[in-house]
Structures are given as structure tokens and as C-alpha cells.
Amino acid sequence: MANFPLALAPGACLSCRQQKQRCDRVIPSCSRCVARVVKCTYTARDQAALRQIASVSQFAADTLVILRGLCPLDVSPAGERALLWAACARQSTFVDDADAPQASLSCIINDIFDSAGVHVVGTVRSYFDIAHHWLPILDRDNVLASTENFVAQKAVSAVEDDAFALMVVCMYLFITPPCQHANHPVRHTLYRTVKSLFSILQASSDTTAQVLLMQSGIILATHEIGHGMSKDAYETLIACRSLLQRINLHNHITNFAGQTGPHVSLNRLQLDLCLSAIILLDMTVVLSTVDHDLPQLVHPSQVPQDSLLHRASNEDIYGEDAVRNLFARAQHALRLGDMSRSIGSSTDLAQCEAIEKTIYGQIGSYISKTQGGRFPLCETVAMSLSTLMVLYRKTNYLTSAVGDAKSNMAATCAYNLIIDTCRVESELLQRHGWHNSRRPCFLGLCCLLAASVHLDKLCPNGLEDGDAQQLRQALTGFSSRWKLGGELSARRWTYGVLADRVKMCFWDSLETATGTGSNRGPACLGRDDWWNFSRRQLPGGSAVRANATWDETARRLGWNS
């Protein structure tokens, strides 16, 4: 202290502020920081001092995280500053020799995981176990090898290391169940920080880092979809689409210069997988968002002519090749997107009937070709059913079809498919959990549950008692893992059930169905209208059974021809 004048700072040092301790404000180090052997830093306005605020050496690693018993990891305000400053410092070209070395973003993330006791390799393996079979955008062996280097802090490329570290955090967010504490929101500090890091790191011009960022964004968007953050997921997908366009521009310039090789081919497969994932997630957001309509991000005309996505066929939907299966599901999502746009702009009854027949034809084709082997697990069926509910909700097709036996049976078939699929998937979830290699299909479940809520609202009297109970069980099981917008407060039951997405309350419909609530129904349908599913009588007196099989319905409606 002899080399420094004894003076007092105008405010407490950052360490004492963070610990909420009294500070004697002695410059250059307060007595408390000297006793704890930590770096003491005061708020300063000069550029050199500001860049030292986020240095990890300033605080002990355990001050960067917040651990609350069994609650998931979160970062403290100091951890948030450290992460954001490290990301900004990486993009800065200003260097001051007097500055202390700035810890890299990947090192800080590694320290945070280590301090919180998070097993990074186990986190990555869990992600692949849960998501890779239906969203195969990553190479498992390469990612695991990079994870080992990340844990060992073996730097390969500073920019790529930071992008990969962000991907690991996104994987952690995805595999971690939501905190059930009422005061711990889904948009916690770690999530908000990751969103900021995702935006900051996009300034990099490194193509490999951009690919990693795009893959990170896809994982992050999947997390947001599952927790009901539709608008956030949509914005993330917009950023991913922008990154993809930047990478395609770079590849175009590179190919024009005559640079070819295996790396270009591999990069092309990566980009097509990411494009397919963006298409699939985009359609999932559109179909699982009930309270407002979102435009489709990618149209068929925007898919490059040389994309590998065009090489997939409808048969690949039924195959076991995960990559070709993803391409085929993306093609199906594009077709549904065309139908959704037609629904929004059409008032023609004949066109609505044609769309309905096409959707049922797709469902029937899938079920017949698999002989029910994988049904009801499939985005094809779930997205088709959700699109069908959009058709019924956005047009006056139901009102126009009153008294039509074919339409009545078609609506009954949709009702049975949705309710039975919710029941089966709920049972599979209870039996196998989320680590099953075949079930459940996460994106399909999002669309399926949205379709079930549409269905509940379209029924004049709500769902029947038993069906409402099945839907309740399905929503309860799903919301224990995915928040889907938070919990319903001030209700008899409290659990997350699409609260951000659905402005109507499911339990209001349940009360209506059981006769304990108000008699309400959609404005376009009366309480005594045609849709009485369990007691529908067709001409000739033959009743449509509640458990009518697909084959019987298809035969009566002529869909097998």
C-alpha cells in the first residue's frame, strides 16, 4: 500500500457490493478484499478499468453461479457480467497492454459448470439421448470429441471455442427440467444471458463459428418451443435463418473462386440439416401457437435447388435413417405450410373440403404404410391434425357442413385420433420417460396438444368427461417436463398448460363439459349444433362409435380409393 496514495473511493468496490458487505472504500484495495485475497475493483469510467470488471480472476468462481437446493443452475449478476463482457471483449479490436488478460468465454463457461458441479460430457450425452433421433443436426462423435477438448480447456480456435461453449449451455438448458418453484421463472438469468450471447457472437465472420451458432440457435429454439415461449423461439429461428443465408453467401463466393473438397460437401450436409430443422421448428411454432397467427419463415421456393432436402421421398418418413427422415418431415412441413396459407386466404367451401381430404389422405397413408407400427408417434400425423384444427377454427367450414354425414364422420374421426393419441403418448411417457429412442416425439407432442386445445374450444359443450380427464393427464405429464408458458394461477389445479399460447382456460371448458360451469361455445357454433361426437346418428340409423377404427372411417368416406 506504500506505493499508492491512501484515498477513498466514492462507492463500495464490486466485490463488497456483490457480497452485500460493508466496504471501507480504501484505494486501491479495501481491507475486506485484502483479507479474502481477491482482486478489488471499483467502478471506473475509463476504458481500461471497465474492461477488467468482468475478469474471472476478480471474483471466485463460486460467486458466478447461484445454486438453490434442487433447482437448476443459474448465474449470478457477477456471472452474467463476466459472460457478456468476455463475449464483447472477443469482438473488440482495442488492446491495452496495461490490462489484465481477459478470460475467454469458453473458460468462464467451463468454470461455471465446474463450480456448479455440472458434468459437461454427461450433459452432451443426455442431449443426444433425448433429441438426436428426431433432430439429427449434430455429428455425435465430433461433438463428443470437442466436448472433451472443451472440458480439458484445449483451445483450438478462440472464436470456435466460444461458439461451441455456447452450444453446450444450450444443450444444458434443453435437457434440464424446469424449476417447479413458483418464484423461479422460465426466463431466468442464465437463459437471458444465453440469448444475449447468441446475439453478440453473431458478429463473428468465422464460417465454422457461424455454423456452430446456428446449431446452438436451433437447440435454443427447441427449448423455447417446449416452454411456451413462441415469440422468443420465432425470433431465434429468424436469427438462425439469417446465419444460414450468410453462410450460403460465403459458400457461393468460395465455390465461385474454385475451392472445392470434402469440407465443402460436409458443410453442405450440415447446412441442409439445419435448414430442415428450421423448417420443422418453424412449422411447429406456427401450429402450436393458438392465441395468434405467425407467418411461415421458409417457403418451398426459398429452398435451394441443389439442396439435399429435395432428394428425400415420402417413403423416408417411414424409414429408420434419421437424416433422410428429417428431410422428409421438413418436406411435409412445407406442404402443410402451403395449406395453412391457403386456409388463411380462402373462403371457398370446395377448397376447404379439398384441404380436409388431403390432410386425411396424408394421415391414412402414413397409418396404412406402417400398419400402425409407429403410430401415433410422428410429426406427420400430429402436424396434420393440428392443421386440420386450424382449418376448422379459421373458416366457417364447420357451420357450412352442418347436417352433412361425411363431414360429421370426418370430424368424429379427427376427435378420436387426437384424444386417443394424447392418451397413448401420455401412457408411453409415464412408462418410458424422455430417453426412449422411439417415443415420444417432442415436436409432434407440441402440435398434438395444441390441436387438442383447439378441439376443446371447437366443441360446443367442451370435451366429454372422460376425454377431458385424458387430456388433463396428458397436459400434466407434459408440463412436468416442459413449462409451455408457465402455470395457471388462481385456478383449482395449478400446472403449466399452454398458458402463454392459449388465452382460454382448459379448466373452463372442463367445467362446461361437466355441467358445472357457464354454457359457452365458439361464436360460430350453437350449443345444439351438429357436433355431438358420442351420439352422432348417420342416415340409416348407424351410429359412429366413439372408438371407430381408421379403416372403417376411411372405407365409409372413400379415402381408401
Short mmCIF file of C-alpha atoms in Angstrom, two decimals, residues 58-445:
data_model
loop_
_atom_site.label_atom_id
_atom_site.label_comp_id
_atom_site.label_asym_id
_atom_site.label_seq_id
_atom_site.Cartn_x
_atom_site.Cartn_y
_atom_site.Cartn_z
CA GLN A 58 -11.83 -10.65 -9.93
CA PHE A 59 -14.29 -13.00 -8.25
CA ALA A 60 -14.01 -16.52 -7.02
CA ALA A 61 -15.63 -18.99 -9.42
CA ASP A 62 -18.35 -19.85 -6.94
CA THR A 63 -19.60 -16.25 -6.98
CA LEU A 64 -20.57 -16.60 -10.65
CA VAL A 65 -23.35 -19.11 -10.04
CA ILE A 66 -26.49 -19.35 -7.95
CA LEU A 67 -27.36 -22.74 -6.52
CA ARG A 68 -30.72 -23.18 -4.81
CA GLY A 69 -31.02 -26.70 -3.48
CA LEU A 70 -32.57 -28.92 -6.15
CA CYS A 71 -33.23 -26.01 -8.54
CA PRO A 72 -31.30 -25.90 -11.83
CA LEU A 73 -28.13 -23.89 -12.22
CA ASP A 74 -28.46 -20.14 -12.66
CA VAL A 75 -25.85 -17.40 -12.94
CA SER A 76 -25.40 -14.52 -10.53
CA PRO A 77 -25.24 -10.87 -11.64
CA ALA A 78 -21.45 -11.17 -11.50
CA GLY A 79 -21.60 -14.27 -13.68
CA GLU A 80 -23.84 -12.52 -16.18
CA ARG A 81 -21.42 -9.58 -16.39
CA ALA A 82 -18.45 -11.92 -16.78
CA LEU A 83 -20.05 -13.84 -19.64
CA LEU A 84 -21.28 -10.79 -21.53
CA TRP A 85 -18.04 -8.91 -21.12
CA ALA A 86 -15.97 -11.86 -22.29
CA ALA A 87 -18.13 -12.14 -25.42
CA CYS A 88 -17.85 -8.40 -26.13
CA ALA A 89 -14.11 -8.37 -25.48
CA ARG A 90 -13.65 -11.12 -28.08
CA GLN A 91 -15.19 -8.87 -30.73
CA SER A 92 -13.21 -5.79 -29.66
CA THR A 93 -10.10 -4.68 -31.57
CA PHE A 94 -8.92 -2.32 -28.82
CA VAL A 95 -5.94 -3.61 -26.85
CA ASP A 96 -4.31 -2.00 -23.84
CA ASP A 97 -1.07 -3.51 -22.61
CA ALA A 98 -1.88 -2.34 -19.10
CA ASP A 99 -4.99 -4.50 -18.95
CA ALA A 100 -5.10 -7.80 -17.15
CA PRO A 101 -5.63 -10.77 -19.52
CA GLN A 102 -9.31 -11.24 -20.29
CA ALA A 103 -10.59 -14.74 -19.66
CA SER A 104 -12.25 -16.27 -22.72
CA LEU A 105 -15.95 -17.02 -22.84
CA SER A 106 -15.32 -20.76 -23.08
CA CYS A 107 -13.12 -20.67 -19.96
CA ILE A 108 -15.74 -18.77 -17.97
CA ILE A 109 -18.48 -21.21 -19.02
CA ASN A 110 -16.21 -24.09 -18.08
CA ASP A 111 -15.60 -22.52 -14.66
CA ILE A 112 -19.34 -22.00 -14.14
CA PHE A 113 -20.13 -25.63 -14.95
CA ASP A 114 -17.30 -26.82 -12.74
CA SER A 115 -18.38 -24.62 -9.83
CA ALA A 116 -21.98 -25.83 -10.15
CA GLY A 117 -20.94 -29.47 -10.33
CA VAL A 118 -22.37 -29.97 -13.83
CA HIS A 119 -20.92 -32.96 -15.67
CA VAL A 120 -20.39 -31.49 -19.13
CA VAL A 121 -19.80 -34.76 -21.00
CA GLY A 122 -22.87 -36.26 -19.33
CA THR A 123 -24.88 -33.21 -20.36
CA VAL A 124 -23.91 -33.64 -24.01
CA ARG A 125 -24.63 -37.37 -23.94
CA SER A 126 -28.04 -36.74 -22.39
CA TYR A 127 -28.86 -34.28 -25.15
CA PHE A 128 -28.07 -36.86 -27.82
CA ASP A 129 -30.11 -39.50 -25.99
CA ILE A 130 -33.15 -37.21 -25.86
CA ALA A 131 -33.09 -35.23 -29.10
CA HIS A 132 -30.73 -36.66 -31.69
CA HIS A 133 -33.04 -39.32 -33.14
CA TRP A 134 -35.64 -36.72 -34.18
CA LEU A 135 -33.37 -33.67 -34.66
CA PRO A 136 -30.07 -35.05 -36.06
CA ILE A 137 -28.32 -31.75 -36.79
CA LEU A 138 -25.06 -32.65 -35.00
CA ASP A 139 -22.38 -35.27 -35.54
CA ARG A 140 -22.25 -37.21 -32.28
CA ASP A 141 -18.60 -38.31 -32.47
CA ASN A 142 -17.28 -34.88 -33.44
CA VAL A 143 -19.31 -33.13 -30.75
CA LEU A 144 -18.16 -35.55 -28.04
CA ALA A 145 -14.54 -35.10 -29.12
CA SER A 146 -14.94 -31.32 -29.00
CA THR A 147 -16.56 -31.66 -25.58
CA GLU A 148 -13.50 -33.49 -24.25
CA ASN A 149 -11.29 -30.65 -25.52
CA PHE A 150 -13.66 -28.10 -24.01
CA VAL A 151 -13.51 -29.75 -20.58
CA ALA A 152 -9.72 -30.05 -20.79
CA GLN A 153 -9.57 -26.41 -22.00
CA LYS A 154 -7.54 -27.38 -25.05
CA ALA A 155 -8.02 -24.36 -27.26
CA VAL A 156 -8.48 -25.00 -30.99
CA SER A 157 -9.78 -21.66 -32.22
CA ALA A 158 -10.81 -18.87 -29.89
CA VAL A 159 -13.95 -17.95 -31.84
CA GLU A 160 -14.97 -21.57 -32.45
CA ASP A 161 -14.36 -22.45 -28.79
CA ASP A 162 -16.71 -19.69 -27.65
CA ALA A 163 -19.42 -20.77 -30.10
CA PHE A 164 -19.08 -24.39 -29.02
CA ALA A 165 -19.23 -23.41 -25.35
CA LEU A 166 -22.50 -21.60 -26.05
CA MET A 167 -23.82 -24.75 -27.71
CA VAL A 168 -23.05 -26.76 -24.57
CA VAL A 169 -25.00 -24.25 -22.47
CA CYS A 170 -27.94 -24.53 -24.89
CA MET A 171 -27.80 -28.32 -24.51
CA TYR A 172 -27.86 -27.89 -20.73
CA LEU A 173 -30.93 -25.66 -20.97
CA PHE A 174 -32.66 -28.17 -23.22
CA ILE A 175 -32.13 -31.27 -21.07
CA THR A 176 -32.80 -29.59 -17.71
CA PRO A 177 -36.38 -29.88 -16.41
CA PRO A 178 -37.93 -26.55 -15.40
CA CYS A 179 -37.74 -25.40 -11.83
CA GLN A 180 -41.04 -26.06 -10.07
CA HIS A 181 -40.54 -23.16 -7.64
CA ALA A 182 -43.24 -20.56 -8.19
CA ASN A 183 -40.79 -17.64 -7.98
CA HIS A 184 -38.27 -19.06 -10.46
CA PRO A 185 -39.38 -18.10 -13.99
CA VAL A 186 -38.55 -19.92 -17.21
CA ARG A 187 -36.79 -16.78 -18.46
CA HIS A 188 -34.17 -16.95 -15.74
CA THR A 189 -30.84 -15.13 -15.80
CA LEU A 190 -28.94 -17.95 -17.49
CA TYR A 191 -31.49 -18.12 -20.31
CA ARG A 192 -31.48 -14.34 -20.81
CA THR A 193 -27.68 -14.33 -20.83
CA VAL A 194 -27.57 -17.10 -23.42
CA LYS A 195 -29.93 -15.11 -25.66
CA SER A 196 -27.63 -12.09 -25.37
CA LEU A 197 -24.53 -14.18 -26.07
CA PHE A 198 -26.22 -15.67 -29.11
CA SER A 199 -26.75 -12.16 -30.48
CA ILE A 200 -23.26 -10.89 -29.63
CA LEU A 201 -21.38 -13.82 -31.15
CA GLN A 202 -23.17 -13.42 -34.48
CA ALA A 203 -20.80 -10.55 -35.21
CA SER A 204 -18.09 -13.12 -35.94
CA SER A 205 -17.16 -13.65 -39.59
CA ASP A 206 -15.76 -17.14 -38.99
CA THR A 207 -17.86 -19.59 -41.02
CA THR A 208 -17.30 -22.56 -38.71
CA ALA A 209 -18.33 -20.45 -35.73
CA GLN A 210 -21.44 -19.33 -37.62
CA VAL A 211 -22.42 -22.96 -38.24
CA LEU A 212 -21.98 -23.72 -34.53
CA LEU A 213 -24.03 -20.66 -33.63
CA MET A 214 -26.81 -21.69 -35.99
CA GLN A 215 -26.88 -25.17 -34.44
CA SER A 216 -26.92 -23.57 -30.99
CA GLY A 217 -29.83 -21.39 -32.03
CA ILE A 218 -31.81 -24.41 -33.25
CA ILE A 219 -31.31 -26.14 -29.89
CA LEU A 220 -32.26 -22.93 -28.07
CA ALA A 221 -35.39 -22.51 -30.20
CA THR A 222 -36.42 -26.09 -29.41
CA HIS A 223 -36.05 -25.29 -25.71
CA GLU A 224 -38.17 -22.16 -26.14
CA ILE A 225 -40.91 -24.03 -28.01
CA GLY A 226 -41.15 -26.58 -25.23
CA HIS A 227 -41.56 -23.92 -22.56
CA GLY A 228 -44.22 -21.93 -24.37
CA MET A 229 -42.00 -19.04 -25.46
CA SER A 230 -43.35 -18.96 -29.02
CA LYS A 231 -42.32 -15.40 -29.82
CA ASP A 232 -38.80 -15.97 -28.48
CA ALA A 233 -38.48 -19.18 -30.49
CA TYR A 234 -39.67 -17.41 -33.62
CA GLU A 235 -37.09 -14.65 -33.15
CA THR A 236 -34.35 -17.22 -32.58
CA LEU A 237 -35.31 -19.03 -35.78
CA ILE A 238 -35.19 -15.73 -37.68
CA ALA A 239 -31.60 -15.29 -36.47
CA CYS A 240 -30.78 -18.87 -37.50
CA ARG A 241 -32.24 -18.21 -40.94
CA SER A 242 -30.08 -15.10 -41.23
CA LEU A 243 -26.96 -17.05 -40.24
CA LEU A 244 -27.79 -19.67 -42.85
CA GLN A 245 -28.05 -17.01 -45.54
CA ARG A 246 -24.68 -15.55 -44.52
CA ILE A 247 -23.06 -18.98 -44.67
CA ASN A 248 -24.62 -19.70 -48.07
CA LEU A 249 -23.25 -16.40 -49.34
CA HIS A 250 -19.77 -17.33 -48.13
CA ASN A 251 -20.04 -20.75 -49.79
CA HIS A 252 -21.21 -19.15 -53.02
CA ILE A 253 -18.17 -16.88 -53.06
CA THR A 254 -15.88 -19.77 -52.15
CA ASN A 255 -17.29 -22.02 -54.88
CA PHE A 256 -17.03 -19.20 -57.41
CA ALA A 257 -13.33 -18.98 -56.54
CA GLY A 258 -12.95 -22.66 -57.39
CA GLN A 259 -12.37 -24.01 -53.89
CA THR A 260 -13.86 -27.50 -53.55
CA GLY A 261 -13.24 -30.55 -51.43
CA PRO A 262 -14.74 -32.80 -48.78
CA HIS A 263 -15.14 -29.92 -46.32
CA VAL A 264 -17.49 -28.13 -48.73
CA SER A 265 -19.55 -31.33 -49.16
CA LEU A 266 -19.75 -31.93 -45.41
CA ASN A 267 -20.68 -28.31 -44.83
CA ARG A 268 -23.47 -28.68 -47.37
CA LEU A 269 -24.95 -31.62 -45.45
CA GLN A 270 -24.72 -29.64 -42.21
CA LEU A 271 -26.49 -26.68 -43.78
CA ASP A 272 -29.28 -28.79 -45.27
CA LEU A 273 -29.85 -30.49 -41.93
CA CYS A 274 -30.05 -27.10 -40.22
CA LEU A 275 -32.39 -25.79 -42.92
CA SER A 276 -34.66 -28.81 -42.44
CA ALA A 277 -34.62 -28.29 -38.68
CA ILE A 278 -35.51 -24.61 -39.10
CA ILE A 279 -38.43 -25.56 -41.38
CA LEU A 280 -39.66 -28.19 -38.94
CA LEU A 281 -39.35 -25.94 -35.87
CA ASP A 282 -40.92 -23.04 -37.73
CA MET A 283 -43.99 -25.11 -38.58
CA THR A 284 -44.11 -26.39 -35.00
CA VAL A 285 -44.25 -22.81 -33.71
CA VAL A 286 -46.94 -21.89 -36.24
CA LEU A 287 -49.12 -24.91 -35.42
CA SER A 288 -48.62 -24.95 -31.65
CA THR A 289 -49.30 -21.24 -31.14
CA VAL A 290 -53.00 -20.82 -30.51
CA ASP A 291 -53.55 -17.24 -29.40
CA HIS A 292 -52.14 -15.60 -32.53
CA ASP A 293 -51.02 -16.47 -36.07
CA LEU A 294 -47.37 -16.38 -37.11
CA PRO A 295 -46.16 -16.33 -40.73
CA GLN A 296 -44.08 -19.18 -42.07
CA LEU A 297 -40.36 -18.33 -42.24
CA VAL A 298 -39.28 -20.61 -45.09
CA HIS A 299 -41.39 -21.17 -48.21
CA PRO A 300 -40.76 -24.01 -50.69
CA SER A 301 -39.46 -21.55 -53.28
CA GLN A 302 -36.72 -20.47 -50.85
CA VAL A 303 -35.18 -23.94 -50.60
CA PRO A 304 -32.07 -24.07 -52.88
CA GLN A 305 -32.47 -26.23 -55.97
CA ASP A 306 -29.34 -28.25 -55.14
CA SER A 307 -30.43 -28.88 -51.54
CA LEU A 308 -30.29 -32.48 -50.34
CA LEU A 309 -33.76 -31.91 -48.94
CA HIS A 310 -35.17 -32.46 -52.46
CA ARG A 311 -33.68 -35.96 -52.61
CA ALA A 312 -35.87 -37.29 -49.80
CA SER A 313 -39.14 -39.01 -50.64
CA ASN A 314 -42.35 -39.67 -48.77
CA GLU A 315 -41.11 -43.20 -48.12
CA ASP A 316 -38.32 -41.76 -45.94
CA ILE A 317 -40.94 -40.63 -43.43
CA TYR A 318 -41.44 -44.30 -42.61
CA GLY A 319 -37.74 -45.22 -42.67
CA GLU A 320 -35.16 -45.56 -39.92
CA ASP A 321 -32.49 -43.28 -41.45
CA ALA A 322 -32.63 -40.24 -39.14
CA VAL A 323 -31.13 -37.84 -41.69
CA ARG A 324 -33.42 -38.76 -44.58
CA ASN A 325 -36.32 -38.89 -42.14
CA LEU A 326 -35.61 -35.29 -41.11
CA PHE A 327 -35.53 -34.19 -44.76
CA ALA A 328 -38.86 -35.94 -45.44
CA ARG A 329 -40.51 -34.41 -42.36
CA ALA A 330 -39.30 -30.97 -43.45
CA GLN A 331 -40.88 -31.53 -46.87
CA HIS A 332 -44.14 -32.45 -45.17
CA ALA A 333 -43.93 -29.30 -43.04
CA LEU A 334 -43.51 -27.21 -46.21
CA ARG A 335 -46.62 -28.80 -47.73
CA LEU A 336 -48.60 -28.08 -44.57
CA GLY A 337 -47.34 -24.51 -44.73
CA ASP A 338 -48.83 -24.15 -48.20
CA MET A 339 -52.14 -25.49 -46.86
CA SER A 340 -52.05 -23.08 -43.92
CA ARG A 341 -51.60 -20.12 -46.25
CA SER A 342 -54.48 -21.37 -48.40
CA ILE A 343 -56.66 -21.70 -45.31
CA GLY A 344 -55.94 -18.13 -44.29
CA SER A 345 -56.88 -16.69 -47.69
CA SER A 346 -59.74 -18.98 -48.71
CA THR A 347 -63.45 -18.79 -48.03
CA ASP A 348 -64.40 -21.30 -50.70
CA LEU A 349 -66.15 -24.33 -49.22
CA ALA A 350 -64.94 -26.62 -52.00
CA GLN A 351 -61.31 -25.66 -51.38
CA CYS A 352 -61.71 -26.24 -47.64
CA GLU A 353 -63.17 -29.65 -48.37
CA ALA A 354 -60.24 -30.42 -50.67
CA ILE A 355 -57.75 -29.41 -47.97
CA GLU A 356 -59.57 -31.59 -45.44
CA LYS A 357 -59.49 -34.56 -47.80
CA THR A 358 -55.78 -34.04 -48.50
CA ILE A 359 -54.95 -33.94 -44.80
CA TYR A 360 -56.92 -37.09 -44.09
CA GLY A 361 -55.25 -38.73 -47.07
CA GLN A 362 -51.82 -37.98 -45.59
CA ILE A 363 -52.81 -39.42 -42.23
CA GLY A 364 -54.32 -42.51 -43.82
CA SER A 365 -51.25 -43.06 -45.99
CA TYR A 366 -48.97 -42.95 -43.00
CA ILE A 367 -51.06 -45.32 -40.89
CA SER A 368 -51.61 -47.82 -43.70
CA LYS A 369 -47.95 -47.98 -44.74
CA THR A 370 -46.70 -48.53 -41.21
CA GLN A 371 -49.60 -50.84 -40.27
CA GLY A 372 -49.76 -48.87 -37.04
CA GLY A 373 -46.23 -49.91 -36.12
CA ARG A 374 -45.10 -46.43 -35.17
CA PHE A 375 -48.45 -44.74 -34.88
CA PRO A 376 -49.24 -42.41 -33.20
CA LEU A 377 -45.63 -41.17 -32.88
CA CYS A 378 -44.98 -38.90 -35.80
CA GLU A 379 -44.89 -35.20 -36.58
CA THR A 380 -46.64 -36.11 -39.84
CA VAL A 381 -49.81 -37.16 -38.05
CA ALA A 382 -49.60 -34.56 -35.27
CA MET A 383 -48.93 -31.63 -37.60
CA SER A 384 -51.65 -32.79 -39.98
CA LEU A 385 -54.18 -32.98 -37.14
CA SER A 386 -53.15 -29.55 -35.90
CA THR A 387 -53.50 -28.13 -39.43
CA LEU A 388 -56.95 -29.69 -39.60
CA MET A 389 -57.94 -27.90 -36.39
CA VAL A 390 -56.62 -24.65 -37.89
CA LEU A 391 -58.88 -25.26 -40.88
CA TYR A 392 -61.91 -25.78 -38.63
CA ARG A 393 -61.04 -22.78 -36.46
CA LYS A 394 -60.23 -20.16 -39.11
CA THR A 395 -63.03 -20.87 -41.59
CA ASN A 396 -66.79 -21.30 -41.45
CA TYR A 397 -66.36 -24.78 -42.82
CA LEU A 398 -67.94 -26.44 -39.79
CA THR A 399 -71.02 -24.23 -39.92
CA SER A 400 -71.41 -24.81 -43.64
CA ALA A 401 -71.09 -28.56 -43.15
CA VAL A 402 -73.94 -28.87 -40.63
CA GLY A 403 -76.06 -31.91 -41.47
CA ASP A 404 -73.52 -33.40 -43.88
CA ALA A 405 -72.91 -37.03 -42.88
CA LYS A 406 -69.45 -37.18 -44.45
CA SER A 407 -68.25 -34.08 -42.63
CA ASN A 408 -69.74 -35.32 -39.38
CA MET A 409 -67.87 -38.59 -39.63
CA ALA A 410 -64.64 -36.79 -40.62
CA ALA A 411 -64.89 -34.54 -37.58
CA THR A 412 -65.58 -37.54 -35.36
CA CYS A 413 -62.54 -39.29 -36.78
CA ALA A 414 -60.34 -36.26 -36.01
CA TYR A 415 -61.74 -36.12 -32.50
CA ASN A 416 -60.96 -39.79 -31.87
CA LEU A 417 -57.48 -39.56 -33.38
CA ILE A 418 -56.50 -36.57 -31.25
CA ILE A 419 -57.87 -37.88 -27.96
CA ASP A 420 -56.59 -41.44 -28.45
CA THR A 421 -53.15 -40.19 -29.46
CA CYS A 422 -52.95 -37.95 -26.39
CA ARG A 423 -53.88 -40.93 -24.22
CA VAL A 424 -51.34 -43.30 -25.80
CA GLU A 425 -48.48 -40.81 -25.71
CA SER A 426 -49.26 -39.94 -22.09
CA GLU A 427 -49.06 -43.61 -21.15
CA LEU A 428 -45.79 -44.02 -23.07
CA LEU A 429 -44.32 -41.02 -21.29
CA GLN A 430 -45.16 -42.48 -17.91
CA ARG A 431 -43.71 -45.83 -18.91
CA HIS A 432 -40.54 -44.85 -20.77
CA GLY A 433 -39.78 -41.22 -19.89
CA TRP A 434 -37.99 -38.87 -22.27
CA HIS A 435 -34.92 -41.01 -23.05
CA ASN A 436 -36.69 -43.52 -25.29
CA SER A 437 -35.16 -43.80 -28.75
CA ARG A 438 -38.53 -44.04 -30.49
CA ARG A 439 -41.04 -42.19 -28.33
CA PRO A 440 -42.13 -39.60 -27.53
CA CYS A 441 -41.79 -37.19 -30.44
CA PHE A 442 -41.31 -33.84 -28.75
CA LEU A 443 -42.31 -31.60 -31.67
CA GLY A 444 -45.26 -33.81 -32.52
CA LEU A 445 -46.49 -33.62 -28.93
#
